[in-house]
Coordinates of C-alpha atoms in Angstrom, one line a residue:
X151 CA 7.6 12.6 154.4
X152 CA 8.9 15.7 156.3
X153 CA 11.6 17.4 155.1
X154 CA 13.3 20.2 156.7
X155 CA 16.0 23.0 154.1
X156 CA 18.3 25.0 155.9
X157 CA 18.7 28.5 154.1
X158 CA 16.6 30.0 152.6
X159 CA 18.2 31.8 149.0
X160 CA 17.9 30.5 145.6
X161 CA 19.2 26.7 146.5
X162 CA 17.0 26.1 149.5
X163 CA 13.3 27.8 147.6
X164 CA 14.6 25.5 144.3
X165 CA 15.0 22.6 146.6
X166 CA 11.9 22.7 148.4
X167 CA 10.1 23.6 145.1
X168 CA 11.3 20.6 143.6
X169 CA 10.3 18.4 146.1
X170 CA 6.7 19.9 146.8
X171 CA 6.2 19.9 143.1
X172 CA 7.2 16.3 142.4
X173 CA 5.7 14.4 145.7
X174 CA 2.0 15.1 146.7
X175 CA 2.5 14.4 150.1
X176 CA 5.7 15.7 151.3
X177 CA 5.9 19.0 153.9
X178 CA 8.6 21.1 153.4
X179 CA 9.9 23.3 156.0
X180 CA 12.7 26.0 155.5
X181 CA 14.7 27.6 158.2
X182 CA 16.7 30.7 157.8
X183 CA 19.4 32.8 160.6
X184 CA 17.7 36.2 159.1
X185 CA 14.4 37.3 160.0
X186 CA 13.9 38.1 155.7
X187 CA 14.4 35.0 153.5
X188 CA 15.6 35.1 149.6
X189 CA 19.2 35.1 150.7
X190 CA 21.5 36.3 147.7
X191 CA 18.5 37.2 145.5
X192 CA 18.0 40.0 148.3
X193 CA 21.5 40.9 149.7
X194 CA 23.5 40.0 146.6
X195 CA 21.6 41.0 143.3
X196 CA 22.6 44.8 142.5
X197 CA 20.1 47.1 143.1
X198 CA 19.8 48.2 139.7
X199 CA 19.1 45.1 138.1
X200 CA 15.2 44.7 139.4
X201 CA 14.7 42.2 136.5
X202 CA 17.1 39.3 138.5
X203 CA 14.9 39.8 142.1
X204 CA 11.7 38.5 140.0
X205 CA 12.4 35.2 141.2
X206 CA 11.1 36.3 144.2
X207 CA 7.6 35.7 143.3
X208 CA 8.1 32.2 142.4
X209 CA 9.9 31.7 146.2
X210 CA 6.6 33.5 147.4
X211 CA 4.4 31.0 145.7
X212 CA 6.8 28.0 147.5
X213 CA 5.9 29.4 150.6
X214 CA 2.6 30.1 150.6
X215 CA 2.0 26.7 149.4
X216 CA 0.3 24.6 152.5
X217 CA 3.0 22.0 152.5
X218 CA 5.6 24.4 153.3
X219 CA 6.7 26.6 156.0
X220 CA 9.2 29.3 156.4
X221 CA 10.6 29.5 159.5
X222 CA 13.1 32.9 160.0
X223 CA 15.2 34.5 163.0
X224 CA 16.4 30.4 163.3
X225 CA 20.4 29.7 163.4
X226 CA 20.9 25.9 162.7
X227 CA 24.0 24.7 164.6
X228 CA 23.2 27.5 167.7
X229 CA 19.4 27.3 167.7
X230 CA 18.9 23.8 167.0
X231 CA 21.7 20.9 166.3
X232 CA 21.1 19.6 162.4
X233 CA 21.2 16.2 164.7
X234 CA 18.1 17.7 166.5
X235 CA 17.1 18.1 162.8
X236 CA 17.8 14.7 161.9
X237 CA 15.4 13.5 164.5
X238 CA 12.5 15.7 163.8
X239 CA 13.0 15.1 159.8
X240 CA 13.0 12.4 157.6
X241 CA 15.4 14.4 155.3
X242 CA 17.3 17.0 155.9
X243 CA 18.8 19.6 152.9
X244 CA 22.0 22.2 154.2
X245 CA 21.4 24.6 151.5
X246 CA 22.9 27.6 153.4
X247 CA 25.4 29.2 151.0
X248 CA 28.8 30.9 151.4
X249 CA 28.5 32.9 154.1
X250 CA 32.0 34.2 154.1
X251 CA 34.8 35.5 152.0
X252 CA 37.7 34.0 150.0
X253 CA 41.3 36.1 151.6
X254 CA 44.0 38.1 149.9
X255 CA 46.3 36.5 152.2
X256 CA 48.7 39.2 151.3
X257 CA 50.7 41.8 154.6
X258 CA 48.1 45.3 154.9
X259 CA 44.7 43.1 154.1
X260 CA 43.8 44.7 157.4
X261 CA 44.7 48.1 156.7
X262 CA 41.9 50.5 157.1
X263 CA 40.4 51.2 153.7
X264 CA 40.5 47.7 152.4
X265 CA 37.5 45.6 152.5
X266 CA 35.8 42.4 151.0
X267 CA 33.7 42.0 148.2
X268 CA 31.1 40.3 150.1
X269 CA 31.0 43.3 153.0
X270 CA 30.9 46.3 150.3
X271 CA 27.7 44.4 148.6
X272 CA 26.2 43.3 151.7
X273 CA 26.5 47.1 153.1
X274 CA 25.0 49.0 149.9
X275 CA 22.2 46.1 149.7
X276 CA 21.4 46.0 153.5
X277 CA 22.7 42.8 154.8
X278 CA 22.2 42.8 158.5
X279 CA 25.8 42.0 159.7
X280 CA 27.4 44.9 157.4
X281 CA 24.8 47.4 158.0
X282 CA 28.1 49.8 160.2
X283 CA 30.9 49.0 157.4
X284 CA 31.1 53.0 156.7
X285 CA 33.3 52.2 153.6
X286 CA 35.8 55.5 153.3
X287 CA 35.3 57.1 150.6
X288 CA 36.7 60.1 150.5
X289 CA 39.8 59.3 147.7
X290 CA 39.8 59.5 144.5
X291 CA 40.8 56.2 142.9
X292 CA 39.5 52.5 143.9
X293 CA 41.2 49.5 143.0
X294 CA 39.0 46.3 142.6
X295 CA 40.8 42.8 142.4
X296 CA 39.1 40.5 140.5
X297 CA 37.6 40.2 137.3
X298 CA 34.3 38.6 137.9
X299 CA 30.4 40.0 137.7
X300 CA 30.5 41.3 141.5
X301 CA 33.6 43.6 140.9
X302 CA 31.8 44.4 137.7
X303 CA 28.8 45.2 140.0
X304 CA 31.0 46.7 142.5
X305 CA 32.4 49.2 140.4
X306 CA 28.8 50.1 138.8
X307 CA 28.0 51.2 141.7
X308 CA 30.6 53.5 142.8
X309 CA 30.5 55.2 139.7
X310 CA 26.8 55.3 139.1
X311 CA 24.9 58.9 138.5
X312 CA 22.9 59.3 142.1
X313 CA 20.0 59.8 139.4
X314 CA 19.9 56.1 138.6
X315 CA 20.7 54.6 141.8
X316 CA 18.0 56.7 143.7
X317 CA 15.2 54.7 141.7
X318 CA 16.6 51.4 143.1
X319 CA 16.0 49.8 146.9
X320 CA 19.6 50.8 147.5
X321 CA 20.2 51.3 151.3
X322 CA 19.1 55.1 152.7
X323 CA 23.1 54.9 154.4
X324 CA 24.9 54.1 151.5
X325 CA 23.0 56.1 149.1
X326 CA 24.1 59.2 151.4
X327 CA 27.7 58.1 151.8
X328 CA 27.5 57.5 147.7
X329 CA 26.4 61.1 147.3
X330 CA 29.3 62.7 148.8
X331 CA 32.4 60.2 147.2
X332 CA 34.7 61.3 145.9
X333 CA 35.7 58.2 144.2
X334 CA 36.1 59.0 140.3
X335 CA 38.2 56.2 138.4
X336 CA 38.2 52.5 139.3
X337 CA 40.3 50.0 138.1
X338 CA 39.7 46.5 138.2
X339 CA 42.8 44.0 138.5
X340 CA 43.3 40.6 137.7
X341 CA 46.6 38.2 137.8
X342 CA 45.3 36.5 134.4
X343 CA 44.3 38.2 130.9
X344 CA 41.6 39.4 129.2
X345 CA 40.7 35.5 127.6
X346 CA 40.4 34.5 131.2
X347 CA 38.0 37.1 132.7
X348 CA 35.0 36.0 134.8
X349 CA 32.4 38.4 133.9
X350 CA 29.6 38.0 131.3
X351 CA 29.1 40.3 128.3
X352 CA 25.7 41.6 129.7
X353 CA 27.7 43.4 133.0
X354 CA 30.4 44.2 130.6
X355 CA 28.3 45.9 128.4
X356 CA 26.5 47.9 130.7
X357 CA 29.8 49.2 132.3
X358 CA 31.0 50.4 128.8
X359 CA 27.3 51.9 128.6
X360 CA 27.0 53.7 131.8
X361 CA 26.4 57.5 131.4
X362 CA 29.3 59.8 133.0
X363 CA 31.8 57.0 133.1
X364 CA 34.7 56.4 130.4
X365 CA 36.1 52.7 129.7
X366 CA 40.2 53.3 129.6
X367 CA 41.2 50.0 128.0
X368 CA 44.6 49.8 126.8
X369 CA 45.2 48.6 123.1
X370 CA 48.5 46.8 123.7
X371 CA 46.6 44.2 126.0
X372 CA 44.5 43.0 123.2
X373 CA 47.3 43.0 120.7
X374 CA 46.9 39.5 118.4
X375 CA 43.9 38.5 120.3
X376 CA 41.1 38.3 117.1
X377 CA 43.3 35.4 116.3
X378 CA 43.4 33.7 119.7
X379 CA 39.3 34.0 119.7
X380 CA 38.4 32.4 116.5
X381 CA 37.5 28.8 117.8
X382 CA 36.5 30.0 121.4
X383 CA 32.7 29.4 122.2
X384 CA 30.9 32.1 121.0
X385 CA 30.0 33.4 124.6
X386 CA 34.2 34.1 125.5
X387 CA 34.7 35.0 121.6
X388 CA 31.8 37.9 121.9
X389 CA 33.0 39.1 125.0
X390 CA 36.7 39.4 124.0
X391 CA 35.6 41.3 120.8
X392 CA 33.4 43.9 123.0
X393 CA 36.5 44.6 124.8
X394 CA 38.7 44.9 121.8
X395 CA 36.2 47.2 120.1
X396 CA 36.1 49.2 123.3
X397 CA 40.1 49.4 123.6
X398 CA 40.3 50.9 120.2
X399 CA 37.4 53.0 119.9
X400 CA 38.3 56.3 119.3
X401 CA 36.9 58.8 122.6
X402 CA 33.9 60.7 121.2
X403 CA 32.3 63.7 122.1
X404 CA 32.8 64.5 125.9
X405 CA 29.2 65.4 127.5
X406 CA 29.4 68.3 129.8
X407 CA 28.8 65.9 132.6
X408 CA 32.4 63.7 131.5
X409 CA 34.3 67.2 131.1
X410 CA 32.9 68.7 134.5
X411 CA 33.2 65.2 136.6
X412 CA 35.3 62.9 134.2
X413 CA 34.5 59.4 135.7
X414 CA 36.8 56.5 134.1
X415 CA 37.2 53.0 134.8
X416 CA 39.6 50.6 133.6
X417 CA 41.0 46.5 133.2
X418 CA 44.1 45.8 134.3
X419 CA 45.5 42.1 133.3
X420 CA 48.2 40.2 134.6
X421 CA 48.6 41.5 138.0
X422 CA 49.1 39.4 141.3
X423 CA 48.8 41.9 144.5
X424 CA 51.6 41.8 146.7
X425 CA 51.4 44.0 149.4
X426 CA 48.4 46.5 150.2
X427 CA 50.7 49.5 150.7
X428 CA 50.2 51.6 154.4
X429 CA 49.9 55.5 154.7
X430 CA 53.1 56.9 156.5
X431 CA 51.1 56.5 159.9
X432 CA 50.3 53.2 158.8
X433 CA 47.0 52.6 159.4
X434 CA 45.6 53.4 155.8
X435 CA 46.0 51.9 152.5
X436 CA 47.6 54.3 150.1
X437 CA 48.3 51.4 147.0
X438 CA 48.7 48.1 146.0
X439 CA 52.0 46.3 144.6
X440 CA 51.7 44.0 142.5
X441 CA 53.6 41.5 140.8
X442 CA 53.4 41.6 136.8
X443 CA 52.6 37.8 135.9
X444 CA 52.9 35.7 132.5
X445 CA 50.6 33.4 131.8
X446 CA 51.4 29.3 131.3
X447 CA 48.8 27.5 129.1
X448 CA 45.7 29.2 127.2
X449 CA 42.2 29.0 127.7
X450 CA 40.2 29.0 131.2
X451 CA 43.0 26.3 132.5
X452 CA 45.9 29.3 132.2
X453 CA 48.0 29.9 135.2
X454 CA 49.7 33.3 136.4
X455 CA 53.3 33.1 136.9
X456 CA 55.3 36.0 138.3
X457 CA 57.8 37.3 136.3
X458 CA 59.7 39.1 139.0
X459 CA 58.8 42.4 137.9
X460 CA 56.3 44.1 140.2
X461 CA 54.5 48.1 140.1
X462 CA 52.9 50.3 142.5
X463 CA 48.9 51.8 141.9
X464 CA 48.1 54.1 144.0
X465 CA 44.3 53.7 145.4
X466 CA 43.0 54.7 149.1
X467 CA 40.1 52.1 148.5
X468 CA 40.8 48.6 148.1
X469 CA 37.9 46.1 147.1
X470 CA 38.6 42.5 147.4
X471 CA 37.0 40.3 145.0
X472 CA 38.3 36.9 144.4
X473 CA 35.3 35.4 145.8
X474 CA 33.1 33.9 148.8
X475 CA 33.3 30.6 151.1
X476 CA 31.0 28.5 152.6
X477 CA 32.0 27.8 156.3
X478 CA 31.3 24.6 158.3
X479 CA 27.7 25.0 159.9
X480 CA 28.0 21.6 163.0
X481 CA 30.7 19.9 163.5
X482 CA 27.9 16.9 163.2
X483 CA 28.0 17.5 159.2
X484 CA 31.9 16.7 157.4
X485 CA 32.9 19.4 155.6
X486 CA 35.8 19.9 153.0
X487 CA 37.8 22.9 154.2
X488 CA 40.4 22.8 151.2
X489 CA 37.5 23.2 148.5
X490 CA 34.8 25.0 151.2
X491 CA 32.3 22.2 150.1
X492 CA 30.5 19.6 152.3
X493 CA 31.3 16.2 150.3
X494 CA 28.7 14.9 148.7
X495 CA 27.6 12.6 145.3
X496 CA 25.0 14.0 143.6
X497 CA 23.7 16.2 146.9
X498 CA 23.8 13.2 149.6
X499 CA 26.3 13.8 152.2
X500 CA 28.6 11.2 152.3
X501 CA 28.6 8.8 155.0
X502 CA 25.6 10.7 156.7
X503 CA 22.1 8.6 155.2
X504 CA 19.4 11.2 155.3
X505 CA 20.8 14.7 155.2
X506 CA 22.0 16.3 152.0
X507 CA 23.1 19.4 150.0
X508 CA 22.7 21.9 147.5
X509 CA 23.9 25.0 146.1
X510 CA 27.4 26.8 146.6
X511 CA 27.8 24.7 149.8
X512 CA 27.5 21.7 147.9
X513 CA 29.2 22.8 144.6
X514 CA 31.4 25.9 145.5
X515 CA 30.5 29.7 144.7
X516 CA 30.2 29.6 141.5
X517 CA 27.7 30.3 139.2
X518 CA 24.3 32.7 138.4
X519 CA 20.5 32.1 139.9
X520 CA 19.9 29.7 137.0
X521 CA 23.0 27.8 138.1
X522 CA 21.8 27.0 141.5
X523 CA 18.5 26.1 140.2
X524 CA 19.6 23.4 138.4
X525 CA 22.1 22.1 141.0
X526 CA 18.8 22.4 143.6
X527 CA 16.8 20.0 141.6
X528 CA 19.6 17.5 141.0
X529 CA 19.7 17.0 144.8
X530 CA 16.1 17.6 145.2
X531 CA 15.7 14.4 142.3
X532 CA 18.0 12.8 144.8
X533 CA 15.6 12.9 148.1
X534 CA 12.7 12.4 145.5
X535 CA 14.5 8.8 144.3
X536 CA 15.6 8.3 148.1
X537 CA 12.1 8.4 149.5
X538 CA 11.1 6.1 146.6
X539 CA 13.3 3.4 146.8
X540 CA 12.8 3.0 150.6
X541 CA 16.4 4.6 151.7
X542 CA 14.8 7.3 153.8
X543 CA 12.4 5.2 156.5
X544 CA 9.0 6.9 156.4
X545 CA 7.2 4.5 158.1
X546 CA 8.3 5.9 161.4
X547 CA 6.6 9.3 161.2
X548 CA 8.6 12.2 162.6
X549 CA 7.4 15.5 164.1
X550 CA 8.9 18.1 162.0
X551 CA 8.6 21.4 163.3
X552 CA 6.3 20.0 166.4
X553 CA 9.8 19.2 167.4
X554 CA 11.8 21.7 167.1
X555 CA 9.4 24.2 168.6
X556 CA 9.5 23.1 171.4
X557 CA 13.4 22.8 171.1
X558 CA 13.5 26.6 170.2
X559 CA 11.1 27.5 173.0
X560 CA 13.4 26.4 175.7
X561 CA 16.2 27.9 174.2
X562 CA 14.3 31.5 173.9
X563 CA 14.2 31.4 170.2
X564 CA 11.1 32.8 168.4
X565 CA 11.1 31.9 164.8
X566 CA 9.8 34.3 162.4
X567 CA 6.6 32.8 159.9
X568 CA 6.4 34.1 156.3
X569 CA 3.4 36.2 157.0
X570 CA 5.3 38.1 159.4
X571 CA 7.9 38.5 156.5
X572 CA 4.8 39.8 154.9
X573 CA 4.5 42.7 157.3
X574 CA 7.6 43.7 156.7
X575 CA 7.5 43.4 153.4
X576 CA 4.6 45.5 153.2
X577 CA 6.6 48.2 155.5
X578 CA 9.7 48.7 153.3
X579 CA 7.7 48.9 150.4
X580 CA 6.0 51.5 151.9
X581 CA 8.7 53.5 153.1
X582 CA 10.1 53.3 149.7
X583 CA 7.0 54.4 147.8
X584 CA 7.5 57.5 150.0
X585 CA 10.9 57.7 148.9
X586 CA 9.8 57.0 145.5
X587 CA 11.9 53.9 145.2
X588 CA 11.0 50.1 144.8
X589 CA 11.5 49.6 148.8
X590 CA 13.4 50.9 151.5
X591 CA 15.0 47.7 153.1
X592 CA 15.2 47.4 157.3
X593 CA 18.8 46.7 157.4
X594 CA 18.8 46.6 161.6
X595 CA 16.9 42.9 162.7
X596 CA 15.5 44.1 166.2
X597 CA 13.5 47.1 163.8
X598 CA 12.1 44.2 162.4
X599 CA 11.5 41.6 165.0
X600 CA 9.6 44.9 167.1
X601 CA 8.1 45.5 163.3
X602 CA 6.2 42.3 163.5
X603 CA 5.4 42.3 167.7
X604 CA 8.3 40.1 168.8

């Protein structure tokens, strides 16, 4: 059996490990619109956590296996139709992620100053597409919305000694533009409370541990909460009583670094944004309003109400987190555009026999590396139990990438193998030794398309 995975991050490598691991015969071949595989592993992990990117070497091991190719530098849906993929594969697995952000939806989203999540991350950790965001930061307080691991990560990195962040594969770019920011207090907001935060206690402990940087966590918004926490599951109970323990800690001894440059940070709970707030000219952001909300029901099933009350925080940087969105890839494939899912049952498309899902396209963005590994082999298991019961015709043999070489050849499309990747592997790695840092990531494709001789 052939069987083709587009994308190439966390869901498409689990996928296609699954499959290669659990049938002896089957070829696997991966497709990806970026010259560089890995996907999030590469242009979403932080640059200071190195440990998360070891996956890596278990994606290299996929590919380098002799039933499977990599083929980059490939957009599925301009390239090649998935139809055309249909024909050339017995199976076919859309594993291509959320390539787009969730939207405030609010009047001065647009106003310069303000800018997604997704953008931000991709730009410090070299994502082709926001390689020119030049994020201004030349005020003096940022104001995150959202309470999840990326704003977490978000704000890490903003206030982050240079020292630290120099040792990392950061981007050359936005390490300079880091080095003279004048950002020094970030506030993270959140329309719900502290019970219904997003983040995990690991991120949530480094923040509180990050050298330079002050938590300012006000008291009154953990008032009663010990008793609220008692029956949670241990991992919300923990992580409520870290930030408790932070909110009344008593300020020690200020370093000379905190007195010289005093870096803070801070929750906010309970407030919607309203309004991104425009400079007299009106083309920057000067603040948010938001709308003070109460919370109906408890638990992770709470919802914020307005209470009609609303305040003004003044920020000239405005980071939206609330989240990313998968985005229909051919109009051949049905998608769900309420939930930003393609529906499926268990990773099988419905109503299309033969092509399937997994990852935050199938499920929604939600969810850590391990996550999408286990969501990967549930549809993998499903193509695995589809070939065996005879649903998936192999008895007509199909030509795989023979195919759709010859497809991309007449459309003046050169796909990118893995041991190109190789070389440029080998290159950034080398610039960043030079550097002294883990890598120094290409972040223009044409660099590495003439890199490699195309």
């Amino acid at each position: 059996p052939r069987v083709c995975v587009v994308g190439s991050g966390p869901a498409g490598f689990y996928t296609a490990q699954h499959i290669l691991k659990h049938h002896g015969g089957a070829r696997v071949d991966i497709y990806e619109k970026l010259p560089v595989p890995f996907g999030l592993v590469r242009f979403g992990v932080a640059p200071d956590h190195p440990e998360v990117k070891n996956v890596i070497n278990t994606f290299t091991q996929t590919a380098r296996s002799e039933r499977c190719a990599y083929y980059g530098n490939v957009t599925v849906g301009r390239d090649v139709t998935v139809a055309e993929l249909q024909q050339a594969y017995h199976a076919v697995v859309l594993s291509y992620g959320a390539e787009d952000n969730r939207v405030l939806g609010i009047p001065g989203e647009n106003l310069s100053g303000v800018y997604s999540a997704r953008a931000f991350v991709g730009w410090y950790n070299g994502l082709p597409e926001n390689r020119d965001l030049k994020p201004d930061l030349s005020c003096e307080t940022a104001l995150i919305l959202g309470h999840g691991n990326v704003a977490l990560d978000i704000a890490r990195i903003l206030l982050s000694p240079l020292s630290l962040l120099r040792k990392t594969d950061i981007t050359d770019g936005s390490l300079a533009a880091l080095a003279s920011s004048k950002v020094k207090r970030v506030w993270l907001a959140g329309r719900r409370g502290p019970l219904q935060v997003a983040f995990t206690i690991k991120e949530l402990r480094e923040m509180i541990n990050l050298p330079g940087a002050s938590p300012v966590l006000n008291p009154a918004d953990f008032a009663g909460l010990e008793g609220a926490v008692k029956d949670a599951p241990r991992p919300r109970k923990r992580l409520t009583e870290l930030m408790i323990k932070t909110a009344l800690e008593k300020p020690g001894k200020k370093t000379v670094e905190q007195v010289a440059a005093p870096r803070e940070w801070g929750l906010k709970f309970q407030r919607s944004p309203q309004e991104v707030l425009p400079t007299a000219d009106g083309k920057q952001a000067r603040g948010v309003r938001m709308a003070l909300t109460r919370l109906e029901g408890s638990g992770d099933s709470a919802k914020a109400v307005p209470t009609g009350d609303v305040e003004e925080l003044e920020c000239g940087l405005v980071l939206s987190s609330i989240g990313y969105r998968s985005l229909p890839l051919d109009p051949a494939v049905p998608f769900d555009t309420q939930h930003g899912i393609i529906p499926n049952s268990s990773g099988r498309v419905e109503g299309v026999p033969g092509l399937y899902c997994s990852g935050w396209v199938k499920r929604g963005p939600t969810g850590v590396i391990i996550t999408t590994m286990n969501d990967s082999f549930d549809t993998a298991h499903s193509v695995l139990e589809d070939l065996q019961v005879g649903v998936l015709d192999v008895s007509t043999s199909r030509e795989g990438f023979g195919a759709v070489g010859s497809i991309l050849r007449s459309r003046g499309v050169r796909p990118v193998s893995f041991s190109d990747w190789e070389k440029i592997d080998a290159a950034e790695v080398a610039r960043g030794k030079a550097a002294g840092k883990p890598r120094e990531k290409i972040v223009d494709p044409q660099e590495m398309l003439q890199l490699i001789g195309h």
